[in-house]
mmCIF file of N, CA and C in Angstrom:
data_model
loop_
_atom_site.group_PDB
_atom_site.id
_atom_site.type_symbol
_atom_site.label_atom_id
_atom_site.label_comp_id
_atom_site.label_asym_id
_atom_site.label_seq_id
_atom_site.Cartn_x
_atom_site.Cartn_y
_atom_site.Cartn_z
ATOM 1 N N MET A 1 -98.392 10.352 178.020
ATOM 2 C CA MET A 1 -98.797 11.666 177.576
ATOM 3 C C MET A 1 -97.836 12.138 176.483
ATOM 4 N N ASP A 2 -98.369 12.638 175.386
ATOM 5 C CA ASP A 2 -97.542 13.129 174.286
ATOM 6 C C ASP A 2 -97.269 14.610 174.457
ATOM 7 N N TYR A 3 -96.044 14.993 174.166
ATOM 8 C CA TYR A 3 -95.626 16.382 174.269
ATOM 9 C C TYR A 3 -95.073 16.832 172.931
ATOM 10 N N GLU A 4 -95.195 18.111 172.660
ATOM 11 C CA GLU A 4 -94.509 18.700 171.518
ATOM 12 C C GLU A 4 -93.293 19.416 172.090
ATOM 13 N N TYR A 5 -92.148 18.801 171.909
ATOM 14 C CA TYR A 5 -90.928 19.299 172.522
ATOM 15 C C TYR A 5 -90.308 20.426 171.712
ATOM 16 N N LYS A 6 -89.662 21.339 172.431
ATOM 17 C CA LYS A 6 -88.976 22.472 171.827
ATOM 18 C C LYS A 6 -87.605 22.596 172.487
ATOM 19 N N SER A 7 -86.573 22.824 171.684
ATOM 20 C CA SER A 7 -85.231 23.003 172.246
ATOM 21 C C SER A 7 -85.246 24.083 173.315
ATOM 22 N N GLY A 8 -84.586 23.778 174.424
ATOM 23 C CA GLY A 8 -84.478 24.740 175.517
ATOM 24 C C GLY A 8 -85.482 24.533 176.639
ATOM 25 N N GLN A 9 -86.525 23.740 176.398
ATOM 26 C CA GLN A 9 -87.459 23.454 177.484
ATOM 27 C C GLN A 9 -86.749 22.602 178.530
ATOM 28 N N VAL A 10 -87.206 22.693 179.759
ATOM 29 C CA VAL A 10 -86.662 21.860 180.831
ATOM 30 C C VAL A 10 -87.642 20.717 181.070
ATOM 31 N N ILE A 11 -87.106 19.508 181.081
ATOM 32 C CA ILE A 11 -87.931 18.329 181.348
ATOM 33 C C ILE A 11 -87.697 17.905 182.796
ATOM 34 N N LYS A 12 -88.786 17.781 183.543
ATOM 35 C CA LYS A 12 -88.744 17.349 184.936
ATOM 36 C C LYS A 12 -89.319 15.941 184.981
ATOM 37 N N THR A 13 -88.512 15.004 185.478
ATOM 38 C CA THR A 13 -88.953 13.619 185.535
ATOM 39 C C THR A 13 -88.882 13.095 186.955
ATOM 40 N N ILE A 14 -89.658 12.072 187.208
ATOM 41 C CA ILE A 14 -89.620 11.399 188.501
ATOM 42 C C ILE A 14 -88.475 10.392 188.436
ATOM 43 N N ALA A 15 -87.467 10.630 189.256
ATOM 44 C CA ALA A 15 -86.310 9.731 189.275
ATOM 45 C C ALA A 15 -86.544 8.567 190.233
ATOM 46 N N TYR A 16 -87.134 8.852 191.393
ATOM 47 C CA TYR A 16 -87.428 7.833 192.399
ATOM 48 C C TYR A 16 -88.787 8.109 193.014
ATOM 49 N N GLU A 17 -89.495 7.026 193.329
ATOM 50 C CA GLU A 17 -90.775 7.142 194.027
ATOM 51 C C GLU A 17 -90.688 6.407 195.355
ATOM 52 N N VAL A 18 -91.499 6.848 196.312
ATOM 53 C CA VAL A 18 -91.635 6.130 197.573
ATOM 54 C C VAL A 18 -92.555 4.944 197.275
ATOM 55 N N PRO A 19 -92.042 3.714 197.388
ATOM 56 C CA PRO A 19 -92.785 2.536 196.940
ATOM 57 C C PRO A 19 -94.174 2.353 197.533
ATOM 58 N N ILE A 20 -94.318 2.526 198.824
ATOM 59 C CA ILE A 20 -95.600 2.221 199.463
ATOM 60 C C ILE A 20 -96.708 3.170 199.023
ATOM 61 N N ILE A 21 -96.376 4.438 198.872
ATOM 62 C CA ILE A 21 -97.410 5.430 198.548
ATOM 63 C C ILE A 21 -97.340 5.919 197.099
ATOM 64 N N ASN A 22 -96.362 5.416 196.335
ATOM 65 C CA ASN A 22 -96.191 5.795 194.934
ATOM 66 C C ASN A 22 -96.164 7.309 194.724
ATOM 67 N N GLU A 23 -95.446 7.990 195.592
ATOM 68 C CA GLU A 23 -95.271 9.441 195.479
ATOM 69 C C GLU A 23 -93.824 9.743 195.128
ATOM 70 N N PRO A 24 -93.616 10.784 194.318
ATOM 71 C CA PRO A 24 -92.238 11.141 193.954
ATOM 72 C C PRO A 24 -91.390 11.450 195.182
ATOM 73 N N PHE A 25 -90.160 10.941 195.163
ATOM 74 C CA PHE A 25 -89.211 11.201 196.230
ATOM 75 C C PHE A 25 -88.089 12.107 195.728
ATOM 76 N N MET A 26 -87.725 11.922 194.460
ATOM 77 C CA MET A 26 -86.650 12.711 193.882
ATOM 78 C C MET A 26 -86.946 12.929 192.396
ATOM 79 N N TYR A 27 -86.596 14.121 191.920
ATOM 80 C CA TYR A 27 -86.795 14.464 190.516
ATOM 81 C C TYR A 27 -85.450 14.570 189.811
ATOM 82 N N HIS A 28 -85.480 14.386 188.500
ATOM 83 C CA HIS A 28 -84.288 14.596 187.672
ATOM 84 C C HIS A 28 -84.676 15.542 186.540
ATOM 85 N N PHE A 29 -83.795 16.510 186.268
ATOM 86 C CA PHE A 29 -84.065 17.542 185.275
ATOM 87 C C PHE A 29 -83.068 17.467 184.130
ATOM 88 N N GLY A 30 -83.503 17.881 182.958
ATOM 89 C CA GLY A 30 -82.641 17.982 181.791
ATOM 90 C C GLY A 30 -83.171 19.066 180.865
ATOM 91 N N VAL A 31 -82.414 19.334 179.827
ATOM 92 C CA VAL A 31 -82.799 20.338 178.829
ATOM 93 C C VAL A 31 -83.112 19.611 177.525
ATOM 94 N N ILE A 32 -84.281 19.896 176.974
ATOM 95 C CA ILE A 32 -84.688 19.312 175.696
ATOM 96 C C ILE A 32 -83.841 19.912 174.577
ATOM 97 N N PHE A 33 -83.419 19.055 173.647
ATOM 98 C CA PHE A 33 -82.645 19.488 172.487
ATOM 99 C C PHE A 33 -83.228 18.790 171.266
ATOM 100 N N VAL A 34 -83.846 19.561 170.363
ATOM 101 C CA VAL A 34 -84.468 19.005 169.166
ATOM 102 C C VAL A 34 -83.584 19.336 167.960
ATOM 103 N N GLU A 35 -83.088 18.299 167.308
ATOM 104 C CA GLU A 35 -82.241 18.504 166.131
ATOM 105 C C GLU A 35 -83.095 18.877 164.928
ATOM 106 N N GLU A 36 -82.450 19.363 163.879
ATOM 107 C CA GLU A 36 -83.165 19.823 162.684
ATOM 108 C C GLU A 36 -84.029 18.733 162.067
ATOM 109 N N ASP A 37 -83.618 17.475 162.196
ATOM 110 C CA ASP A 37 -84.399 16.377 161.622
ATOM 111 C C ASP A 37 -85.561 15.946 162.516
ATOM 112 N N GLY A 38 -85.736 16.639 163.658
ATOM 113 C CA GLY A 38 -86.830 16.328 164.575
ATOM 114 C C GLY A 38 -86.461 15.360 165.682
ATOM 115 N N SER A 39 -85.252 14.817 165.656
ATOM 116 C CA SER A 39 -84.810 13.906 166.717
ATOM 117 C C SER A 39 -84.736 14.670 168.032
ATOM 118 N N VAL A 40 -85.262 14.049 169.096
ATOM 119 C CA VAL A 40 -85.307 14.706 170.405
ATOM 120 C C VAL A 40 -84.274 14.069 171.332
ATOM 121 N N PHE A 41 -83.464 14.930 171.936
ATOM 122 C CA PHE A 41 -82.440 14.518 172.872
ATOM 123 C C PHE A 41 -82.645 15.258 174.194
ATOM 124 N N VAL A 42 -81.949 14.806 175.219
ATOM 125 C CA VAL A 42 -81.953 15.499 176.506
ATOM 126 C C VAL A 42 -80.505 15.736 176.910
ATOM 127 N N LEU A 43 -80.209 16.988 177.246
ATOM 128 C CA LEU A 43 -78.905 17.361 177.774
ATOM 129 C C LEU A 43 -79.036 17.351 179.289
ATOM 130 N N HIS A 44 -78.191 16.582 179.960
ATOM 131 C CA HIS A 44 -78.304 16.501 181.418
ATOM 132 C C HIS A 44 -77.021 15.921 181.989
ATOM 133 N N ASN A 45 -76.948 15.875 183.309
ATOM 134 C CA ASN A 45 -75.833 15.171 183.935
ATOM 135 C C ASN A 45 -76.408 14.046 184.779
ATOM 136 N N SER A 46 -75.698 12.937 184.758
ATOM 137 C CA SER A 46 -76.196 11.756 185.455
ATOM 138 C C SER A 46 -75.119 11.209 186.375
ATOM 139 N N LEU A 47 -75.564 10.504 187.363
ATOM 140 C CA LEU A 47 -74.678 9.949 188.381
ATOM 141 C C LEU A 47 -73.594 9.058 187.774
ATOM 142 N N ASP A 48 -73.961 8.214 186.844
ATOM 143 C CA ASP A 48 -73.001 7.243 186.317
ATOM 144 C C ASP A 48 -72.310 7.651 185.017
ATOM 145 N N LYS A 49 -72.852 8.642 184.293
ATOM 146 C CA LYS A 49 -72.286 8.993 182.987
ATOM 147 C C LYS A 49 -71.768 10.429 182.912
ATOM 148 N N GLY A 50 -71.960 11.222 183.954
ATOM 149 C CA GLY A 50 -71.551 12.625 183.901
ATOM 150 C C GLY A 50 -72.488 13.432 183.016
ATOM 151 N N THR A 51 -71.980 14.504 182.442
ATOM 152 C CA THR A 51 -72.789 15.375 181.585
ATOM 153 C C THR A 51 -72.888 14.745 180.204
ATOM 154 N N ILE A 52 -74.132 14.477 179.778
ATOM 155 C CA ILE A 52 -74.321 13.751 178.520
ATOM 156 C C ILE A 52 -75.487 14.300 177.704
ATOM 157 N N LYS A 53 -75.458 13.949 176.430
ATOM 158 C CA LYS A 53 -76.574 14.183 175.509
ATOM 159 C C LYS A 53 -77.053 12.800 175.113
ATOM 160 N N GLU A 54 -78.316 12.499 175.436
ATOM 161 C CA GLU A 54 -78.832 11.186 175.065
ATOM 162 C C GLU A 54 -80.231 11.316 174.506
ATOM 163 N N THR A 55 -80.657 10.309 173.767
ATOM 164 C CA THR A 55 -81.978 10.359 173.158
ATOM 165 C C THR A 55 -83.051 10.426 174.242
ATOM 166 N N LEU A 56 -84.155 11.033 173.895
ATOM 167 C CA LEU A 56 -85.279 11.120 174.836
ATOM 168 C C LEU A 56 -85.701 9.720 175.265
ATOM 169 N N GLU A 57 -85.704 8.792 174.321
ATOM 170 C CA GLU A 57 -86.110 7.418 174.626
ATOM 171 C C GLU A 57 -85.229 6.798 175.708
ATOM 172 N N VAL A 58 -83.926 6.952 175.591
ATOM 173 C CA VAL A 58 -83.006 6.406 176.597
ATOM 174 C C VAL A 58 -83.196 7.146 177.920
ATOM 175 N N PHE A 59 -83.304 8.478 177.863
ATOM 176 C CA PHE A 59 -83.496 9.291 179.068
ATOM 177 C C PHE A 59 -84.727 8.849 179.845
ATOM 178 N N LEU A 60 -85.811 8.540 179.117
ATOM 179 C CA LEU A 60 -87.071 8.161 179.766
ATOM 180 C C LEU A 60 -87.184 6.672 180.060
ATOM 181 N N SER A 61 -86.171 5.895 179.719
ATOM 182 C CA SER A 61 -86.267 4.451 179.946
ATOM 183 C C SER A 61 -86.347 4.096 181.424
ATOM 184 N N SER A 62 -85.860 4.967 182.304
ATOM 185 C CA SER A 62 -85.928 4.689 183.742
ATOM 186 C C SER A 62 -86.592 5.827 184.509
ATOM 187 N N ARG A 63 -87.294 6.698 183.776
ATOM 188 C CA ARG A 63 -87.939 7.853 184.414
ATOM 189 C C ARG A 63 -89.307 8.097 183.805
ATOM 190 N N GLU A 64 -90.131 8.829 184.537
ATOM 191 C CA GLU A 64 -91.461 9.210 184.065
ATOM 192 C C GLU A 64 -91.541 10.736 184.032
ATOM 193 N N VAL A 65 -92.098 11.284 182.947
ATOM 194 C CA VAL A 65 -92.215 12.734 182.827
ATOM 195 C C VAL A 65 -93.213 13.263 183.849
ATOM 196 N N GLU A 66 -92.766 14.214 184.653
ATOM 197 C CA GLU A 66 -93.645 14.903 185.601
ATOM 198 C C GLU A 66 -94.242 16.131 184.908
ATOM 199 N N GLU A 67 -93.371 16.926 184.262
ATOM 200 C CA GLU A 67 -93.850 18.086 183.506
ATOM 201 C C GLU A 67 -92.736 18.637 182.616
ATOM 202 N N ILE A 68 -93.159 19.424 181.645
ATOM 203 C CA ILE A 68 -92.235 20.139 180.765
ATOM 204 C C ILE A 68 -92.344 21.603 181.156
ATOM 205 N N LEU A 69 -91.191 22.197 181.487
ATOM 206 C CA LEU A 69 -91.170 23.566 181.996
ATOM 207 C C LEU A 69 -90.563 24.521 180.971
ATOM 208 N N PRO A 70 -91.148 25.699 180.839
ATOM 209 C CA PRO A 70 -90.528 26.697 179.956
ATOM 210 C C PRO A 70 -89.243 27.219 180.604
ATOM 211 N N SER A 71 -88.325 27.698 179.789
ATOM 212 C CA SER A 71 -87.115 28.312 180.324
ATOM 213 C C SER A 71 -86.608 29.367 179.346
ATOM 214 N N LYS A 72 -85.705 30.203 179.842
ATOM 215 C CA LYS A 72 -85.128 31.227 178.973
ATOM 216 C C LYS A 72 -84.197 30.612 177.934
ATOM 217 N N LEU A 73 -83.896 29.337 178.053
ATOM 218 C CA LEU A 73 -83.069 28.645 177.072
ATOM 219 C C LEU A 73 -83.801 28.454 175.740
ATOM 220 N N GLU A 74 -85.119 28.536 175.753
ATOM 221 C CA GLU A 74 -85.910 28.349 174.536
ATOM 222 C C GLU A 74 -85.607 29.404 173.483
ATOM 223 N N ASN A 75 -85.082 30.546 173.896
ATOM 224 C CA ASN A 75 -84.771 31.625 172.960
ATOM 225 C C ASN A 75 -83.412 31.445 172.292
ATOM 226 N N LEU A 76 -82.664 30.423 172.667
ATOM 227 C CA LEU A 76 -81.319 30.208 172.138
ATOM 228 C C LEU A 76 -81.333 29.266 170.936
ATOM 229 N N SER A 77 -80.356 29.437 170.073
ATOM 230 C CA SER A 77 -80.190 28.515 168.943
ATOM 231 C C SER A 77 -79.623 27.195 169.468
ATOM 232 N N ASN A 78 -79.719 26.165 168.654
ATOM 233 C CA ASN A 78 -79.138 24.880 169.038
ATOM 234 C C ASN A 78 -77.629 24.998 169.215
ATOM 235 N N GLU A 79 -76.996 25.833 168.406
ATOM 236 C CA GLU A 79 -75.551 26.029 168.536
ATOM 237 C C GLU A 79 -75.215 26.634 169.900
ATOM 238 N N GLU A 80 -75.995 27.614 170.331
ATOM 239 C CA GLU A 80 -75.765 28.238 171.637
ATOM 240 C C GLU A 80 -76.050 27.248 172.769
ATOM 241 N N LEU A 81 -77.082 26.436 172.618
ATOM 242 C CA LEU A 81 -77.371 25.417 173.636
ATOM 243 C C LEU A 81 -76.200 24.444 173.772
ATOM 244 N N LEU A 82 -75.645 24.005 172.644
ATOM 245 C CA LEU A 82 -74.512 23.078 172.702
ATOM 246 C C LEU A 82 -73.275 23.750 173.279
ATOM 247 N N TYR A 83 -73.087 25.035 172.983
ATOM 248 C CA TYR A 83 -71.961 25.773 173.557
ATOM 249 C C TYR A 83 -72.084 25.827 175.076
ATOM 250 N N ARG A 84 -73.280 26.146 175.574
ATOM 251 C CA ARG A 84 -73.499 26.182 177.026
ATOM 252 C C ARG A 84 -73.355 24.796 177.633
ATOM 253 N N PHE A 85 -73.818 23.789 176.910
ATOM 254 C CA PHE A 85 -73.688 22.405 177.364
ATOM 255 C C PHE A 85 -72.216 22.061 177.594
ATOM 256 N N GLU A 86 -71.359 22.445 176.667
ATOM 257 C CA GLU A 86 -69.921 22.196 176.813
ATOM 258 C C GLU A 86 -69.352 22.961 178.008
ATOM 259 N N LEU A 87 -69.813 24.193 178.214
ATOM 260 C CA LEU A 87 -69.348 24.983 179.361
ATOM 261 C C LEU A 87 -69.781 24.373 180.693
ATOM 262 N N CYS A 88 -70.889 23.670 180.685
ATOM 263 C CA CYS A 88 -71.455 23.114 181.917
ATOM 264 C C CYS A 88 -71.068 21.659 182.128
ATOM 265 N N ASN A 89 -70.088 21.187 181.401
ATOM 266 C CA ASN A 89 -69.620 19.817 181.526
ATOM 267 C C ASN A 89 -68.916 19.633 182.872
ATOM 268 N N ASP A 90 -69.466 18.777 183.710
ATOM 269 C CA ASP A 90 -68.871 18.500 185.013
ATOM 270 C C ASP A 90 -69.406 17.165 185.510
ATOM 271 N N ASN A 91 -68.733 16.571 186.453
ATOM 272 C CA ASN A 91 -69.169 15.307 187.037
ATOM 273 C C ASN A 91 -70.310 15.538 188.014
ATOM 274 N N PHE A 92 -71.243 14.598 188.039
ATOM 275 C CA PHE A 92 -72.396 14.671 188.930
ATOM 276 C C PHE A 92 -71.956 14.550 190.381
ATOM 277 N N ASP A 93 -72.549 15.371 191.217
ATOM 278 C CA ASP A 93 -72.337 15.309 192.661
ATOM 279 C C ASP A 93 -73.649 15.786 193.291
ATOM 280 N N TYR A 94 -74.219 14.985 194.178
ATOM 281 C CA TYR A 94 -75.517 15.331 194.748
ATOM 282 C C TYR A 94 -75.556 16.722 195.361
ATOM 283 N N LEU A 95 -74.496 17.118 196.048
ATOM 284 C CA LEU A 95 -74.498 18.403 196.751
ATOM 285 C C LEU A 95 -73.857 19.536 195.954
ATOM 286 N N ARG A 96 -72.834 19.237 195.173
ATOM 287 C CA ARG A 96 -72.081 20.278 194.498
ATOM 288 C C ARG A 96 -72.515 20.530 193.052
ATOM 289 N N TYR A 97 -72.932 19.478 192.339
ATOM 290 C CA TYR A 97 -73.293 19.648 190.928
ATOM 291 C C TYR A 97 -74.282 18.575 190.494
ATOM 292 N N ASN A 98 -75.533 18.752 190.920
ATOM 293 C CA ASN A 98 -76.566 17.805 190.520
ATOM 294 C C ASN A 98 -77.339 18.356 189.319
ATOM 295 N N CYS A 99 -78.428 17.717 188.964
ATOM 296 C CA CYS A 99 -79.178 18.116 187.768
ATOM 297 C C CYS A 99 -79.749 19.534 187.871
ATOM 298 N N GLU A 100 -80.104 19.975 189.076
ATOM 299 C CA GLU A 100 -80.601 21.343 189.243
ATOM 300 C C GLU A 100 -79.476 22.354 189.038
ATOM 301 N N HIS A 101 -78.280 22.039 189.543
ATOM 302 C CA HIS A 101 -77.118 22.901 189.314
ATOM 303 C C HIS A 101 -76.810 22.984 187.819
ATOM 304 N N PHE A 102 -76.941 21.848 187.125
ATOM 305 C CA PHE A 102 -76.694 21.808 185.683
ATOM 306 C C PHE A 102 -77.648 22.746 184.945
ATOM 307 N N ILE A 103 -78.927 22.699 185.291
ATOM 308 C CA ILE A 103 -79.913 23.586 184.644
ATOM 309 C C ILE A 103 -79.542 25.041 184.907
ATOM 310 N N ASP A 104 -79.202 25.365 186.148
ATOM 311 C CA ASP A 104 -78.791 26.739 186.479
ATOM 312 C C ASP A 104 -77.574 27.147 185.658
ATOM 313 N N CYS A 105 -76.603 26.257 185.519
ATOM 314 C CA CYS A 105 -75.413 26.545 184.718
ATOM 315 C C CYS A 105 -75.817 26.832 183.273
ATOM 316 N N MET A 106 -76.666 25.993 182.710
ATOM 317 C CA MET A 106 -77.112 26.194 181.328
ATOM 318 C C MET A 106 -77.799 27.555 181.168
ATOM 319 N N GLU A 107 -78.577 27.951 182.172
ATOM 320 C CA GLU A 107 -79.301 29.226 182.106
ATOM 321 C C GLU A 107 -78.426 30.420 182.486
ATOM 322 N N GLY A 108 -77.217 30.150 182.986
ATOM 323 C CA GLY A 108 -76.338 31.232 183.405
ATOM 324 C C GLY A 108 -76.742 31.829 184.740
ATOM 325 N N SER A 109 -77.424 31.039 185.559
ATOM 326 C CA SER A 109 -77.906 31.489 186.865
ATOM 327 C C SER A 109 -77.002 30.983 187.983
ATOM 328 N N GLU A 110 -77.175 31.570 189.150
ATOM 329 C CA GLU A 110 -76.456 31.119 190.347
ATOM 330 C C GLU A 110 -76.905 29.691 190.674
ATOM 331 N N PRO A 111 -75.963 28.765 190.887
ATOM 332 C CA PRO A 111 -76.348 27.377 191.155
ATOM 333 C C PRO A 111 -77.066 27.209 192.498
ATOM 334 N N LYS A 112 -78.153 26.450 192.450
ATOM 335 C CA LYS A 112 -78.916 26.150 193.660
ATOM 336 C C LYS A 112 -79.613 24.813 193.450
ATOM 337 N N SER A 113 -79.962 24.184 194.551
ATOM 338 C CA SER A 113 -80.664 22.912 194.465
ATOM 339 C C SER A 113 -81.656 22.809 195.611
ATOM 340 N N GLU A 114 -82.925 22.963 195.285
ATOM 341 C CA GLU A 114 -83.969 22.840 196.307
ATOM 342 C C GLU A 114 -83.986 21.439 196.890
ATOM 343 N N GLN A 115 -83.752 20.430 196.054
ATOM 344 C CA GLN A 115 -83.766 19.057 196.541
ATOM 345 C C GLN A 115 -82.619 18.805 197.522
ATOM 346 N N ALA A 116 -81.429 19.297 197.215
ATOM 347 C CA ALA A 116 -80.278 19.088 198.106
ATOM 348 C C ALA A 116 -80.528 19.757 199.456
ATOM 349 N N VAL A 117 -81.084 20.953 199.445
ATOM 350 C CA VAL A 117 -81.392 21.659 200.694
ATOM 351 C C VAL A 117 -82.443 20.879 201.488
ATOM 352 N N LEU A 118 -83.489 20.428 200.811
ATOM 353 C CA LEU A 118 -84.554 19.680 201.479
ATOM 354 C C LEU A 118 -84.010 18.409 202.131
ATOM 355 N N TYR A 119 -83.216 17.633 201.391
ATOM 356 C CA TYR A 119 -82.714 16.377 201.941
ATOM 357 C C TYR A 119 -81.672 16.609 203.025
ATOM 358 N N ALA A 120 -80.920 17.684 202.940
ATOM 359 C CA ALA A 120 -79.977 18.036 204.015
ATOM 360 C C ALA A 120 -80.753 18.369 205.293
ATOM 361 N N LEU A 121 -81.850 19.119 205.155
ATOM 362 C CA LEU A 121 -82.690 19.447 206.319
ATOM 363 C C LEU A 121 -83.311 18.195 206.933
ATOM 364 N N ILE A 122 -83.754 17.287 206.096
ATOM 365 C CA ILE A 122 -84.324 16.028 206.588
ATOM 366 C C ILE A 122 -83.260 15.243 207.346
ATOM 367 N N LEU A 123 -82.064 15.180 206.797
ATOM 368 C CA LEU A 123 -80.974 14.460 207.449
ATOM 369 C C LEU A 123 -80.622 15.068 208.804
ATOM 370 N N VAL A 124 -80.500 16.377 208.861
ATOM 371 C CA VAL A 124 -80.194 17.055 210.124
ATOM 372 C C VAL A 124 -81.304 16.804 211.142
ATOM 373 N N THR A 125 -82.553 16.875 210.706
ATOM 374 C CA THR A 125 -83.683 16.618 211.599
ATOM 375 C C THR A 125 -83.636 15.201 212.152
ATOM 376 N N LEU A 126 -83.334 14.229 211.290
ATOM 377 C CA LEU A 126 -83.240 12.837 211.742
ATOM 378 C C LEU A 126 -82.110 12.662 212.755
ATOM 379 N N ILE A 127 -80.983 13.299 212.515
ATOM 380 C CA ILE A 127 -79.866 13.200 213.449
ATOM 381 C C ILE A 127 -80.247 13.778 214.814
ATOM 382 N N VAL A 128 -80.907 14.926 214.806
ATOM 383 C CA VAL A 128 -81.341 15.558 216.065
ATOM 384 C C VAL A 128 -82.332 14.659 216.791
ATOM 385 N N VAL A 129 -83.276 14.089 216.067
ATOM 386 C CA VAL A 129 -84.286 13.218 216.690
ATOM 387 C C VAL A 129 -83.623 11.976 217.265
ATOM 388 N N ILE A 130 -82.724 11.370 216.525
ATOM 389 C CA ILE A 130 -82.042 10.160 216.995
ATOM 390 C C ILE A 130 -81.198 10.448 218.237
ATOM 391 N N LYS A 131 -80.530 11.588 218.253
ATOM 392 C CA LYS A 131 -79.698 11.936 219.410
ATOM 393 C C LYS A 131 -80.555 12.156 220.657
ATOM 394 N N LYS A 132 -81.786 12.574 220.487
ATOM 395 C CA LYS A 132 -82.676 12.829 221.626
ATOM 396 C C LYS A 132 -83.286 11.541 222.163
ATOM 397 N N LEU A 133 -83.211 10.467 221.401
ATOM 398 C CA LEU A 133 -83.804 9.186 221.846
ATOM 399 C C LEU A 133 -82.987 8.507 222.901
#
């Protein structure tokens, strides 16, 4: 699917799928960054590289686009986006600073991660079920 990208949009990609049913298991988010020459990059944090700016092509080499989401970052200049990107530079951590936390940091919002909460609940449920067996 072709998209017309705009700086500040949030890109939601499928990071992992459940193999048997081919359903998304985990998503990865980043911020679209379009340079003046039209080159498209993604600002994001990754498990192995930390907070990075990489080409859309490299970003999508191991992911599939689920959707492009509007954000309040679209109203910012590229200079302001890069300034926020530098402020949000941190190492990836599933619970403390994952891709959802990164997006919140870029937007200046309170950090939260729906995925981390969901997987923590699943883990606690599994532990309770196993202990009852």
